[in-house]
Amino acid sequence: MLQLARFLPAWMRNYPRHHLGTDVLAGVVTTVLVLPQSLAYALLAGLPPQAGLVVSIFPVVAYALLGSSMTQAVGPVAVTAIMTFSVLSPLATPGTAEYVALAASLALMSGLLVVAFGVLKLGFLSDLLSRPVVSGFISGSAVLIVISQLRLLVGVEAQGADSWHLLAATVAQLPQLKPATAVMGLAGLVVLLLCRHALAPTLQGLGVKPARAQAVVRVMPLVVVVVATLAVVAWDLDTAHGVAVVGAIVPGLPPLQGFVPSASDLGLLALPALIIAFVGTVQNIAMAQALAVKRRERIDANQELIGLGASNVVAAFSGGMPVGGGVSRTAVYVAAGAQTPLASLVAASAMLLVVLFGTEAFTRLPLAVLAASIVVAALSMIDVAALRRAWRYDRADALALLGTATGVLVVGLEAGIGIGIGLSLATLLFRASQPHIAVVGRIPGTEHFRNVARHGVQTLPSALFVRVDESMFFGNLRAIEERLGAELEAAPAVHDLVLIMSAVNRIDVTALEALTDMHRDLGLRQIRLHLAELKGPVQDRLQGTPLWSALSGGVYLSANGAFEALSPPLK
Amino acid sequence: MLQLARFLPAWMRNYPRHHLGTDVLAGVVTTVLVLPQSLAYALLAGLPPQAGLVVSIFPVVAYALLGSSMTQAVGPVAVTAIMTFSVLSPLATPGTAEYVALAASLALMSGLLVVAFGVLKLGFLSDLLSRPVVSGFISGSAVLIVISQLRLLVGVEAQGADSWHLLAATVAQLPQLKPATAVMGLAGLVVLLLCRHALAPTLQGLGVKPARAQAVVRVMPLVVVVVATLAVVAWDLDTAHGVAVVGAIVPGLPPLQGFVPSASDLGLLALPALIIAFVGTVQNIAMAQALAVKRRERIDANQELIGLGASNVVAAFSGGMPVGGGVSRTAVYVAAGAQTPLASLVAASAMLLVVLFGTEAFTRLPLAVLAASIVVAALSMIDVAALRRAWRYDRADALALLGTATGVLVVGLEAGIGIGIGLSLATLLFRASQPHIAVVGRIPGTEHFRNVARHGVQTLPSALFVRVDESMFFGNLRAIEERLGAELEAAPAVHDLVLIMSAVNRIDVTALEALTDMHRDLGLRQIRLHLAELKGPVQDRLQGTPLWSALSGGVYLSANGAFEALSPPLK
């Protein structure tokens, strides 16, 4: 027994009994509330609706046993679902056995990749995605999600090779819309939007306590779904008025999916799987960290990846769609009072019961209402505030965000994130290539040196003190050389150039050669080159070089040391 | 007349009369000495030999009028020639009219690109190429050049889709080599290698003055060519023994080439033209700068690009091969005493006379000897010392050099330089993602703060002083967060965290959000966050943010200020 316990996760070995009640309640509540969402995201991914239910069982158990966050809820998520659809729909027809097998392969590959990142401690690779890029990616995806749902929302037949052709086809078909479907879809949309944005303040205005008002808001989507289903049943909207519904779901767990991805599938899916893995990782870790901070816990990023990856591997064989840590799902879960992953196990068990005995309830659920709930979720993913904040703080980051979103919309999800990474790197390089360089002087009576342009400082007539605020590397040498050249030209009396290296964290080979050339050039012009405030690692490297042994000037621990040494002797 | 003078380059308006004699002499000498080289590089590019002579006329004039270097010599160069061959040989058969037109298109496009870089002041784009990458590229190209010349050197018929197939074919054909050709080629190779590496020291050992010894060394290639041609003539080696020779050259200037590149050609040639432009730019500016330093002049990089680009545009219509600033060509030119671009104009005129009246002299020049001279030039381009220096100073740069060279050899010139740029950027990102972070304390009796691990310093029991030696950006936040987390965990008594920001030149949006999260997290743990030594531009940006207005701790001009403020009051 003790042996077995060693393999249990930490939270299970020392389970705090007093959390039992809230955990069980949270698990049951969450399952009921996220049911419509799970069906909807499976449809969004182009899969049969029950796939969304099935991947809410065993993959959730896998995450509960292996993940590191106490309160993150995994399951079908919107961005992963639209990525699945966007990757697979050119390869196979949604709904076919081939499509289902491809989706399972995608879940398996991205799962294995994420596990590998975790085991090899390569989680840092996801740092290639800056937050503005991720934000732009999600906002762009959200617009694509909205476009994909419009036809279901109003009940028209429309198809398109990509989102824009689909949108055009949907608009062209509008005259043929099915009135009953459109009324149901648009009414659902309006009610859900009002619930999300206006209900809580209204209830609070009526004197309802904030927590209770929030609970009502969370229950409303389920109420809308129930009411819509009852309406279909009452007036036979599906058979009499052509309102599309979920349709018969075979009760019970599907047999364990056996599938062998072909080599060509693996090749086609490798890049999408990597992107799903990366984006999933970034979102997951960011959310898990935010939750951990609120709860004053710490998460282990690599352990988190192992949990997320394992749950996708399990999802490949049971349900067959990629899963992730869902924002709204987790929010429901936390609000319902979940304290430990036990709540997840309860939720998984509850979902198992639903799949075994309760699927009949969804047979006549109208797709238009599910589409409305997806649209509302997608609209909330469009983060205009992030763009506004970035624009105010840092234009380059704002442009990376906009570029990524535009890229996702115009050339697709995969190329869009490639554009985003490219923009991030370009920004990095561009900034580093325009280093801040200041001519400095000493603040009288202190040992501090500040920009001569900003402060009233002491300078020496024959010595120029220049601080370079950037590592020296191939990309910014030209700027540094030009600035130093201009400063020296403006001060012909100078015979000592002191470079203050306090912000130079590195000098690469190109920069070393350029410095060596500059030193030789200065020598010809009778100007000595001094170095001050060199960082330890920089100095260690320089010590073996010809520049160091030939240096015409001195090396000073501090700018002040150089200032004192170069000051004319007092008479 | 005064009006006209305004359009003349500066050197011409105030021409120093006393340079006239040396300039004229240098021009004539250079023309004679670089004649064989010009023929050889045209052949290397897959073009008729006279192309190398023709592009040494009007393109040289264009550079003399528009360039900014006083002593750089433009003309056919080895790297540009092998790039031309490598780009065009898959598209057309060398020697055909189609090939010739493509080469002219390539010269035109790269010329226009370089002019555009100069006019738009985009010269900094070439900073994407670090010196190790350029060095690796040139070394790799040199190996490809050697491989391309082997078949001519020994006189076998061999063809191959790429360098390695060509090498294999050459080796396979070795049993069929033409003895007279091989003897001539290998003898030429040995003599030229001895001249380059052993002649000057030997002559100096015999008492010859260094300058004179150097002059002899420079004349030797011409002597070898003349002797070889005389041997062909004397023993009818071409007709009787199958020694390949340059063959009949139609005397006189070719008619102005009219050609209209097709849209598909433009598409195919765009990337190669860009690479030729980039590499040409980097080489040219590096060399022009080195020359200017020696002569205590300054060059204008963008003007230099306009000169280089214009000379390529002219070359497209007259001669039809891309040109560049040649290392050996320039060396000859400087050694011969050139002082101003007048020497170039003289050289161009002399070359014009050769083309008009002297082409018969080359008719029976053996190709094997030209191949030998190309091989010798290529061998001198392989810069093993640069690799050794880089390896000693900075492994990452050495790997970028090796990776670029390997890439050029294995996957070709274009992909190779792509690999090099990728490696440079990866290095940049990788380094920045592993920031140097130090816990610091005060050196007793001073205001200086140093690493607690390296120095005996004062610390405060309840305050942790941490210096981050890197700009904070999306790629290194995880490392910073992890390090700070670990330091705080190791010091549970700490209630004040002071971040010393002297080396933080920028905080991007991702980093700002992470800092804001961290600040909130620290607040929950009753730890105040202080900032010290913020740079002006960083502080300017931070001042508008929620982090700034909510900051739990203080902002200090200096680490010492924070130290004083956080020290317990003296009892």
Coordinates of C-alpha atoms in Angstrom, one line a residue, chain A residues 123-132 281 285 289-290 293-296 298 301-302 386 389-390 392-395 397-398 421 424-425 428-436 443 446-448 450 454 467-471 473-479 481-482 485-486 489 502-510 512-514 517 520-521 524-526 533 535-538 540-542 544-546 557-558 560, chain B residues 123-132 281 285 289-290 293-296 298 301-302 305 386 389-390 392-395 397-398 421 424-425 428-436 446-448 450 454 467-471 473-479 481-482 485-486 489 502-510 512-514 517 520-521 524-526 533 535-538 540-542 544-546 557-558 560:
Chain A
G123 CA 9.2 24.3 -22.0
F124 CA 11.4 27.4 -22.6
L125 CA 10.9 26.9 -26.4
S126 CA 7.4 28.3 -26.0
D127 CA 9.1 31.6 -24.9
L128 CA 9.5 32.2 -28.7
L129 CA 5.8 33.4 -28.5
S130 CA 5.6 36.8 -26.9
R131 CA 2.3 37.7 -25.2
P132 CA 1.3 40.2 -27.9
T281 CA 1.6 25.2 -23.8
I285 CA 1.2 27.7 -18.4
Q289 CA 0.6 30.4 -13.3
A290 CA -2.0 33.1 -12.9
V293 CA -0.4 33.1 -8.0
K294 CA -4.0 33.8 -6.8
R295 CA -3.9 30.7 -4.7
R296 CA -0.3 31.4 -3.5
R298 CA 3.7 27.4 -7.4
A301 CA 6.1 24.3 -15.8
N302 CA 7.6 21.1 -17.0
A386 CA -4.6 44.2 -24.9
R389 CA -2.5 48.8 -23.7
A390 CA 0.3 47.6 -26.0
R392 CA 0.2 53.0 -25.4
Y393 CA 3.2 51.3 -23.9
D394 CA 5.2 50.0 -26.9
R395 CA 4.2 50.5 -30.6
D397 CA 4.7 45.1 -29.6
A398 CA 1.3 46.5 -30.7
I421 CA 7.2 34.9 -34.4
S424 CA 8.8 39.4 -32.5
L425 CA 12.3 38.5 -33.6
L428 CA 14.1 42.3 -31.0
L429 CA 16.7 42.8 -33.6
F430 CA 15.5 46.2 -34.7
R431 CA 15.6 47.5 -31.1
A432 CA 19.0 46.1 -30.4
S433 CA 20.3 47.6 -33.6
Q434 CA 19.4 51.1 -32.3
P435 CA 21.2 51.2 -29.1
H436 CA 20.8 54.1 -26.6
I443 CA 27.3 65.0 -11.2
T446 CA 29.2 62.6 -6.4
E447 CA 30.6 59.6 -8.1
H448 CA 27.5 59.3 -10.4
R450 CA 24.6 61.1 -16.1
R454 CA 19.8 65.7 -19.4
R467 CA 28.0 55.0 -22.2
V468 CA 26.7 52.4 -24.6
D469 CA 23.4 50.9 -23.2
E470 CA 23.3 47.7 -25.2
S471 CA 25.3 44.6 -25.7
F473 CA 26.8 42.6 -31.5
F474 CA 26.8 42.4 -35.3
G475 CA 23.5 44.2 -35.6
N476 CA 24.3 47.4 -33.8
L477 CA 28.0 48.1 -34.5
R478 CA 27.3 50.4 -37.4
A479 CA 25.1 52.6 -35.2
E481 CA 30.6 53.4 -34.8
E482 CA 28.7 56.2 -36.4
G485 CA 32.6 59.0 -35.0
A486 CA 30.2 61.9 -34.8
E489 CA 34.3 64.8 -34.8
S502 CA 28.0 49.0 -17.5
A503 CA 25.1 47.9 -19.8
V504 CA 27.2 45.9 -22.2
N505 CA 26.4 42.3 -21.3
R506 CA 28.2 40.8 -24.2
I507 CA 30.6 41.5 -27.1
D508 CA 30.4 39.1 -30.0
V509 CA 33.1 38.3 -32.5
T510 CA 31.9 40.9 -35.0
L512 CA 35.3 42.5 -31.1
E513 CA 36.7 42.9 -34.6
A514 CA 35.0 46.3 -35.0
D517 CA 39.6 48.2 -35.9
R520 CA 43.6 51.0 -34.3
D521 CA 41.9 53.9 -36.1
L524 CA 46.3 56.7 -35.7
R525 CA 44.5 59.8 -34.6
Q526 CA 46.3 60.0 -31.2
E533 CA 32.8 49.3 -15.6
K535 CA 31.2 43.3 -16.5
G536 CA 33.0 40.2 -15.1
P537 CA 32.0 37.8 -17.9
V538 CA 32.8 40.4 -20.6
D540 CA 37.0 37.4 -18.8
R541 CA 36.5 37.0 -22.5
L542 CA 38.3 40.1 -23.6
G544 CA 42.7 36.7 -24.2
T545 CA 42.3 39.0 -27.2
P546 CA 44.9 41.2 -29.1
L557 CA 36.5 49.6 -12.3
S558 CA 34.3 52.7 -12.3
N560 CA 34.7 57.8 -11.6
Chain B
G123 CA 22.5 49.8 -45.7
F124 CA 22.0 48.7 -42.1
L125 CA 20.0 45.7 -43.5
S126 CA 23.3 44.1 -44.4
D127 CA 24.0 44.1 -40.6
L128 CA 21.9 40.9 -40.5
L129 CA 25.1 39.2 -41.7
S130 CA 27.6 38.9 -38.8
R131 CA 31.3 38.7 -39.7
P132 CA 31.5 35.0 -38.8
T281 CA 27.4 45.2 -49.8
I285 CA 31.7 48.3 -47.1
Q289 CA 36.1 51.0 -44.3
A290 CA 39.3 49.2 -43.7
V293 CA 40.9 53.8 -41.8
K294 CA 44.4 53.1 -43.2
R295 CA 44.2 56.3 -45.2
R296 CA 42.5 58.2 -42.4
R298 CA 35.9 58.3 -43.9
A301 CA 28.3 53.7 -46.5
N302 CA 25.1 54.7 -48.3
L305 CA 26.2 51.5 -52.0
A386 CA 39.0 33.4 -38.4
R389 CA 39.9 33.1 -33.3
A390 CA 36.2 32.8 -33.1
R392 CA 38.7 30.8 -28.8
Y393 CA 36.7 33.9 -28.1
D394 CA 33.1 32.8 -28.6
R395 CA 31.9 29.2 -29.4
D397 CA 30.0 32.6 -33.2
A398 CA 32.4 29.9 -34.2
I421 CA 21.4 34.2 -40.7
S424 CA 23.1 34.4 -35.9
L425 CA 19.5 35.2 -34.8
L428 CA 21.2 36.3 -30.3
L429 CA 18.0 34.9 -28.9
F430 CA 19.6 32.1 -27.0
R431 CA 22.0 34.4 -25.3
A432 CA 19.4 37.0 -24.4
S433 CA 17.2 34.2 -23.0
Q434 CA 19.9 33.3 -20.5
P435 CA 20.5 36.6 -18.7
H436 CA 23.2 37.1 -16.2
T446 CA 31.9 52.7 -1.0
E447 CA 28.8 53.2 -3.0
H448 CA 29.6 50.3 -5.3
R450 CA 29.1 43.9 -6.5
R454 CA 32.6 37.2 -6.1
R467 CA 20.9 43.1 -10.6
V468 CA 19.5 41.8 -14.0
D469 CA 22.1 42.2 -16.7
E470 CA 19.8 42.1 -19.7
S471 CA 16.9 43.8 -21.2
F473 CA 11.7 40.7 -23.0
F474 CA 9.5 37.7 -23.9
G475 CA 12.4 35.4 -24.3
N476 CA 14.1 35.7 -20.9
L477 CA 11.2 36.3 -18.5
R478 CA 11.0 32.7 -17.5
A479 CA 14.7 32.6 -16.5
E481 CA 11.2 34.7 -12.8
E482 CA 12.7 31.4 -11.9
G485 CA 11.7 32.8 -7.1
A486 CA 14.7 30.6 -6.1
E489 CA 12.8 31.0 -1.4
S502 CA 21.3 49.6 -14.7
A503 CA 21.7 47.0 -17.5
V504 CA 18.0 46.8 -18.4
N505 CA 17.7 48.8 -21.6
R506 CA 14.2 47.9 -22.4
I507 CA 11.1 46.2 -21.0
D508 CA 8.7 44.9 -23.5
V509 CA 4.9 44.3 -23.2
T510 CA 5.3 40.7 -22.2
L512 CA 5.8 44.4 -18.2
E513 CA 2.9 42.0 -17.8
A514 CA 5.1 39.5 -16.1
D517 CA 2.1 39.7 -12.1
R520 CA 1.1 41.3 -7.3
D521 CA 2.4 37.9 -6.2
L524 CA 0.5 38.7 -1.4
R525 CA 3.6 37.4 0.3
Q526 CA 4.2 40.8 2.0
E533 CA 19.0 52.8 -11.4
K535 CA 17.4 54.2 -17.3
G536 CA 15.7 57.3 -18.5
P537 CA 13.9 55.8 -21.5
V538 CA 12.7 52.8 -19.4
D540 CA 9.6 57.2 -19.2
R541 CA 7.7 54.2 -20.5
L542 CA 6.9 52.7 -17.1
G544 CA 2.1 55.5 -17.5
T545 CA 1.5 51.9 -16.4
P546 CA -0.6 50.4 -13.6
L557 CA 18.3 56.7 -8.5
S558 CA 21.1 54.5 -7.2
N560 CA 23.1 52.9 -2.7

